[in-house]
Amino acid sequence: MEISYTDFSGKKLEIDQLPDIEDYIKVFKENNRLQKKEFYIDNLFINEFYFIEYGKSHRELLSLNLISIKICEIEYLTSNYTKNHNHSYYNSTLNSKSISIYINNKSIFYQEICIEDNSAIYNKTKKYYESDGRYEFIFQYNHTGHLAWVIVSNDSLTFYEQYRPSDLDLIPNFEWWEKYSSYYLNAEPAVPVDIVT
């Protein structure tokens, strides 16, 4: 089992950095496949996330009788894209579900799913984009799935602003919008149509 460490944004950490960092993730891999992540906040273990193949039963992990357990089924869409089907259990009872889409291990989509009918919860949906200029964009949607807000940030410039759809022309470093707007204007589709065939 190979063990490594990252911060919460996914940046790799060396083991000698851990005493200076309070919040981190301990990552377990076997044969280059993700098996488990342990999350630490203020150097205290908070929870763990188990990773299994898409469609595999949760029964074996639930038999561990952990009070709280998170299970992620990984679906490989292409060599670069993965779709994570996330399940959270409390006392072996499913209490939340979500979907995450990643390209080259970077999150581009997150959506909570109703556990009663498996429908998308659009106002709990976010899409992400990072521009070449190091601006980060978070797109949030209303309950019908239409764009509600765009949050723009740039840590190096200490920049953080929230924009309504009517203010898109005011957003800095937004040259890429024309090319990708069809994906970001609405909560659906989860995966950009022109990428996964």
mmCIF file of C-alpha atoms in Angstrom:
data_model
loop_
_atom_site.group_PDB
_atom_site.id
_atom_site.type_symbol
_atom_site.label_atom_id
_atom_site.label_comp_id
_atom_site.label_asym_id
_atom_site.label_seq_id
_atom_site.Cartn_x
_atom_site.Cartn_y
_atom_site.Cartn_z
ATOM 1 C CA MET A 1 0.000 0.000 0.000
ATOM 2 C CA GLU A 2 1.431 3.362 -1.056
ATOM 3 C CA ILE A 3 0.709 6.291 1.295
ATOM 4 C CA SER A 4 0.997 9.959 0.369
ATOM 5 C CA TYR A 5 -0.293 13.271 1.707
ATOM 6 C CA THR A 6 -2.027 16.290 0.158
ATOM 7 C CA ASP A 7 -3.580 19.513 1.345
ATOM 8 C CA PHE A 8 -7.323 20.018 0.816
ATOM 9 C CA SER A 9 -6.748 21.523 -2.636
ATOM 10 C CA GLY A 10 -4.866 18.397 -3.764
ATOM 11 C CA LYS A 11 -1.336 19.831 -3.565
ATOM 12 C CA LYS A 12 1.157 17.094 -2.654
ATOM 13 C CA LEU A 13 2.790 17.363 0.780
ATOM 14 C CA GLU A 14 5.989 15.748 2.001
ATOM 15 C CA ILE A 15 5.838 13.830 5.267
ATOM 16 C CA ASP A 16 8.267 16.273 6.930
ATOM 17 C CA GLN A 17 5.779 19.125 6.222
ATOM 18 C CA LEU A 18 2.998 17.510 8.277
ATOM 19 C CA PRO A 19 4.057 18.874 11.693
ATOM 20 C CA ASP A 20 3.622 22.403 10.277
ATOM 21 C CA ILE A 21 0.268 21.738 8.576
ATOM 22 C CA GLU A 22 -2.894 21.158 10.580
ATOM 23 C CA ASP A 23 -5.319 20.241 7.767
ATOM 24 C CA TYR A 24 -4.359 17.491 5.328
ATOM 25 C CA ILE A 25 -5.459 14.288 3.599
ATOM 26 C CA LYS A 26 -3.709 10.932 3.946
ATOM 27 C CA VAL A 27 -4.049 9.070 0.621
ATOM 28 C CA PHE A 28 -3.845 5.270 0.276
ATOM 29 C CA LYS A 29 -3.203 3.697 -3.145
ATOM 30 C CA GLU A 30 -2.654 0.125 -4.246
ATOM 31 C CA ASN A 31 -1.393 -0.685 -7.760
ATOM 32 C CA ASN A 32 -1.779 3.031 -8.565
ATOM 33 C CA ARG A 33 -5.524 2.849 -7.739
ATOM 34 C CA LEU A 34 -7.037 5.041 -5.050
ATOM 35 C CA GLN A 35 -8.289 2.949 -2.104
ATOM 36 C CA LYS A 36 -8.961 5.353 0.751
ATOM 37 C CA LYS A 37 -8.507 8.931 1.961
ATOM 38 C CA GLU A 38 -8.332 9.962 5.601
ATOM 39 C CA PHE A 39 -9.150 13.589 6.392
ATOM 40 C CA TYR A 40 -7.437 15.477 9.220
ATOM 41 C CA ILE A 41 -8.405 18.914 10.536
ATOM 42 C CA ASP A 42 -6.324 20.540 13.284
ATOM 43 C CA ASN A 43 -4.239 17.317 13.173
ATOM 44 C CA LEU A 44 -7.271 15.303 14.299
ATOM 45 C CA PHE A 45 -8.757 12.462 12.271
ATOM 46 C CA ILE A 46 -12.204 13.591 11.034
ATOM 47 C CA ASN A 47 -13.416 10.932 8.591
ATOM 48 C CA GLU A 48 -12.415 8.544 5.863
ATOM 49 C CA PHE A 49 -13.541 8.020 2.303
ATOM 50 C CA TYR A 50 -13.320 4.568 0.677
ATOM 51 C CA PHE A 51 -12.961 4.221 -3.107
ATOM 52 C CA ILE A 52 -14.351 1.264 -5.048
ATOM 53 C CA GLU A 53 -15.106 0.454 -8.685
ATOM 54 C CA TYR A 54 -18.349 1.794 -10.125
ATOM 55 C CA GLY A 55 -21.232 -0.616 -9.556
ATOM 56 C CA LYS A 56 -19.490 -2.613 -6.805
ATOM 57 C CA SER A 57 -21.588 -3.446 -3.738
ATOM 58 C CA HIS A 58 -21.174 -1.383 -0.562
ATOM 59 C CA ARG A 59 -22.061 -4.375 1.624
ATOM 60 C CA GLU A 60 -18.475 -5.332 2.547
ATOM 61 C CA LEU A 61 -17.552 -1.807 3.664
ATOM 62 C CA LEU A 62 -20.842 -1.353 5.542
ATOM 63 C CA SER A 63 -20.118 -4.599 7.418
ATOM 64 C CA LEU A 64 -17.196 -2.790 9.104
ATOM 65 C CA ASN A 65 -19.937 -1.296 11.339
ATOM 66 C CA LEU A 66 -18.413 2.167 11.363
ATOM 67 C CA ILE A 67 -20.733 4.849 12.730
ATOM 68 C CA SER A 68 -20.025 7.074 9.751
ATOM 69 C CA ILE A 69 -18.599 5.957 6.407
ATOM 70 C CA LYS A 70 -18.241 7.564 2.997
ATOM 71 C CA ILE A 71 -17.969 5.405 -0.113
ATOM 72 C CA CYS A 72 -17.042 6.630 -3.571
ATOM 73 C CA GLU A 73 -17.686 4.523 -6.668
ATOM 74 C CA ILE A 74 -15.231 5.621 -9.386
ATOM 75 C CA GLU A 75 -16.446 5.466 -12.987
ATOM 76 C CA TYR A 76 -13.733 5.986 -15.606
ATOM 77 C CA LEU A 77 -15.316 7.953 -18.481
ATOM 78 C CA THR A 78 -12.099 8.402 -20.491
ATOM 79 C CA SER A 79 -8.402 8.236 -19.669
ATOM 80 C CA ASN A 80 -8.626 11.821 -18.317
ATOM 81 C CA TYR A 81 -12.183 11.972 -16.951
ATOM 82 C CA THR A 82 -13.621 10.259 -13.892
ATOM 83 C CA LYS A 83 -17.090 10.439 -12.423
ATOM 84 C CA ASN A 84 -17.277 9.833 -8.685
ATOM 85 C CA HIS A 85 -20.555 8.552 -7.233
ATOM 86 C CA ASN A 86 -20.334 9.559 -3.552
ATOM 87 C CA HIS A 87 -22.408 7.930 -0.796
ATOM 88 C CA SER A 88 -22.444 8.885 2.877
ATOM 89 C CA TYR A 89 -23.804 6.477 5.488
ATOM 90 C CA TYR A 90 -24.569 6.959 9.171
ATOM 91 C CA ASN A 91 -25.164 3.742 11.162
ATOM 92 C CA SER A 92 -25.342 1.887 7.812
ATOM 93 C CA THR A 93 -28.202 4.120 6.593
ATOM 94 C CA LEU A 94 -27.646 6.179 3.454
ATOM 95 C CA ASN A 95 -27.975 9.862 4.369
ATOM 96 C CA SER A 96 -26.506 11.683 1.337
ATOM 97 C CA LYS A 97 -25.414 11.168 -2.267
ATOM 98 C CA SER A 98 -23.499 13.314 -4.717
ATOM 99 C CA ILE A 99 -21.652 13.184 -8.020
ATOM 100 C CA SER A 100 -18.250 14.729 -8.785
ATOM 101 C CA ILE A 101 -16.586 14.958 -12.198
ATOM 102 C CA TYR A 102 -12.802 15.288 -12.512
ATOM 103 C CA ILE A 103 -10.517 15.988 -15.458
ATOM 104 C CA ASN A 104 -6.879 15.099 -14.798
ATOM 105 C CA ASN A 105 -7.712 14.946 -11.057
ATOM 106 C CA LYS A 106 -9.130 18.511 -11.044
ATOM 107 C CA SER A 107 -12.760 18.955 -10.064
ATOM 108 C CA ILE A 108 -15.016 20.493 -12.735
ATOM 109 C CA PHE A 109 -18.439 19.493 -11.348
ATOM 110 C CA TYR A 110 -20.196 18.717 -8.057
ATOM 111 C CA GLN A 111 -23.887 17.930 -7.575
ATOM 112 C CA GLU A 112 -25.909 16.644 -4.639
ATOM 113 C CA ILE A 113 -28.469 13.932 -5.411
ATOM 114 C CA CYS A 114 -31.855 13.388 -3.700
ATOM 115 C CA ILE A 115 -31.694 10.029 -1.896
ATOM 116 C CA GLU A 116 -35.465 9.472 -2.260
ATOM 117 C CA ASP A 117 -35.722 9.623 -6.063
ATOM 118 C CA ASN A 118 -32.107 9.967 -7.329
ATOM 119 C CA SER A 119 -32.887 13.345 -8.921
ATOM 120 C CA ALA A 120 -30.332 16.131 -9.208
ATOM 121 C CA ILE A 121 -30.531 18.947 -6.663
ATOM 122 C CA TYR A 122 -29.701 21.860 -8.934
ATOM 123 C CA ASN A 123 -29.293 24.515 -6.241
ATOM 124 C CA LYS A 124 -26.627 22.234 -4.704
ATOM 125 C CA THR A 125 -24.718 22.010 -7.990
ATOM 126 C CA LYS A 126 -21.386 23.694 -8.752
ATOM 127 C CA LYS A 127 -19.149 23.741 -11.805
ATOM 128 C CA TYR A 128 -15.529 24.873 -11.696
ATOM 129 C CA TYR A 129 -13.086 26.424 -14.136
ATOM 130 C CA GLU A 130 -9.511 27.644 -13.669
ATOM 131 C CA SER A 131 -8.169 30.047 -16.288
ATOM 132 C CA ASP A 132 -4.572 30.422 -17.431
ATOM 133 C CA GLY A 133 -4.408 33.684 -15.492
ATOM 134 C CA ARG A 134 -4.903 31.721 -12.226
ATOM 135 C CA TYR A 135 -8.433 32.989 -11.808
ATOM 136 C CA GLU A 136 -10.802 30.403 -10.385
ATOM 137 C CA PHE A 137 -14.478 30.411 -11.327
ATOM 138 C CA ILE A 138 -17.287 28.700 -9.418
ATOM 139 C CA PHE A 139 -20.679 28.504 -11.106
ATOM 140 C CA GLN A 140 -23.746 28.035 -8.888
ATOM 141 C CA TYR A 141 -27.285 27.289 -10.050
ATOM 142 C CA ASN A 142 -30.860 27.889 -8.902
ATOM 143 C CA HIS A 143 -33.447 25.157 -8.226
ATOM 144 C CA THR A 144 -34.389 24.964 -11.942
ATOM 145 C CA GLY A 145 -30.767 24.440 -13.037
ATOM 146 C CA HIS A 146 -30.150 27.896 -14.521
ATOM 147 C CA LEU A 147 -27.046 29.910 -13.680
ATOM 148 C CA ALA A 148 -27.551 31.932 -10.475
ATOM 149 C CA TRP A 149 -24.039 33.151 -9.574
ATOM 150 C CA VAL A 150 -20.456 33.168 -10.769
ATOM 151 C CA ILE A 151 -17.854 33.471 -8.031
ATOM 152 C CA VAL A 152 -14.442 34.625 -9.246
ATOM 153 C CA SER A 153 -11.278 34.503 -7.156
ATOM 154 C CA ASN A 154 -7.541 34.881 -7.533
ATOM 155 C CA ASP A 155 -5.519 34.116 -4.404
ATOM 156 C CA SER A 156 -2.350 35.816 -5.622
ATOM 157 C CA LEU A 157 -4.272 39.071 -6.176
ATOM 158 C CA THR A 158 -6.475 38.622 -3.096
ATOM 159 C CA PHE A 159 -9.454 38.949 -5.406
ATOM 160 C CA TYR A 160 -12.930 37.557 -4.650
ATOM 161 C CA GLU A 161 -16.166 38.709 -6.299
ATOM 162 C CA GLN A 162 -19.629 37.304 -6.867
ATOM 163 C CA TYR A 163 -21.503 38.100 -10.110
ATOM 164 C CA ARG A 164 -25.085 37.625 -11.304
ATOM 165 C CA PRO A 165 -25.715 36.264 -14.830
ATOM 166 C CA SER A 166 -26.649 39.805 -15.926
ATOM 167 C CA ASP A 167 -23.131 41.003 -14.972
ATOM 168 C CA LEU A 168 -21.047 38.494 -16.957
ATOM 169 C CA ASP A 169 -19.459 41.266 -19.040
ATOM 170 C CA LEU A 170 -17.883 42.682 -15.839
ATOM 171 C CA ILE A 171 -15.956 39.503 -14.994
ATOM 172 C CA PRO A 172 -12.141 39.736 -15.329
ATOM 173 C CA ASN A 173 -10.127 37.201 -17.340
ATOM 174 C CA PHE A 174 -13.298 35.831 -18.946
ATOM 175 C CA GLU A 175 -12.112 35.485 -22.566
ATOM 176 C CA TRP A 176 -12.724 31.730 -22.487
ATOM 177 C CA TRP A 177 -16.464 32.170 -21.780
ATOM 178 C CA GLU A 178 -17.559 32.242 -25.425
ATOM 179 C CA LYS A 179 -16.007 28.836 -26.068
ATOM 180 C CA TYR A 180 -17.351 27.058 -22.963
ATOM 181 C CA SER A 181 -20.539 28.960 -22.079
ATOM 182 C CA SER A 182 -22.857 26.192 -23.306
ATOM 183 C CA TYR A 183 -21.503 23.947 -20.553
ATOM 184 C CA TYR A 184 -21.511 26.503 -17.725
ATOM 185 C CA LEU A 185 -24.851 28.295 -18.349
ATOM 186 C CA ASN A 186 -26.896 25.415 -16.906
ATOM 187 C CA ALA A 187 -26.430 22.729 -14.269
ATOM 188 C CA GLU A 188 -26.824 20.007 -16.912
ATOM 189 C CA PRO A 189 -24.955 18.366 -18.531
ATOM 190 C CA ALA A 190 -22.574 17.163 -15.831
ATOM 191 C CA VAL A 191 -19.936 16.167 -18.377
ATOM 192 C CA PRO A 192 -19.180 18.489 -21.311
ATOM 193 C CA VAL A 193 -20.839 16.899 -24.369
ATOM 194 C CA ASP A 194 -17.925 17.485 -26.745
ATOM 195 C CA ILE A 195 -15.446 15.780 -24.412
ATOM 196 C CA VAL A 196 -16.931 12.388 -23.588
ATOM 197 C CA THR A 197 -18.368 10.446 -26.535
#
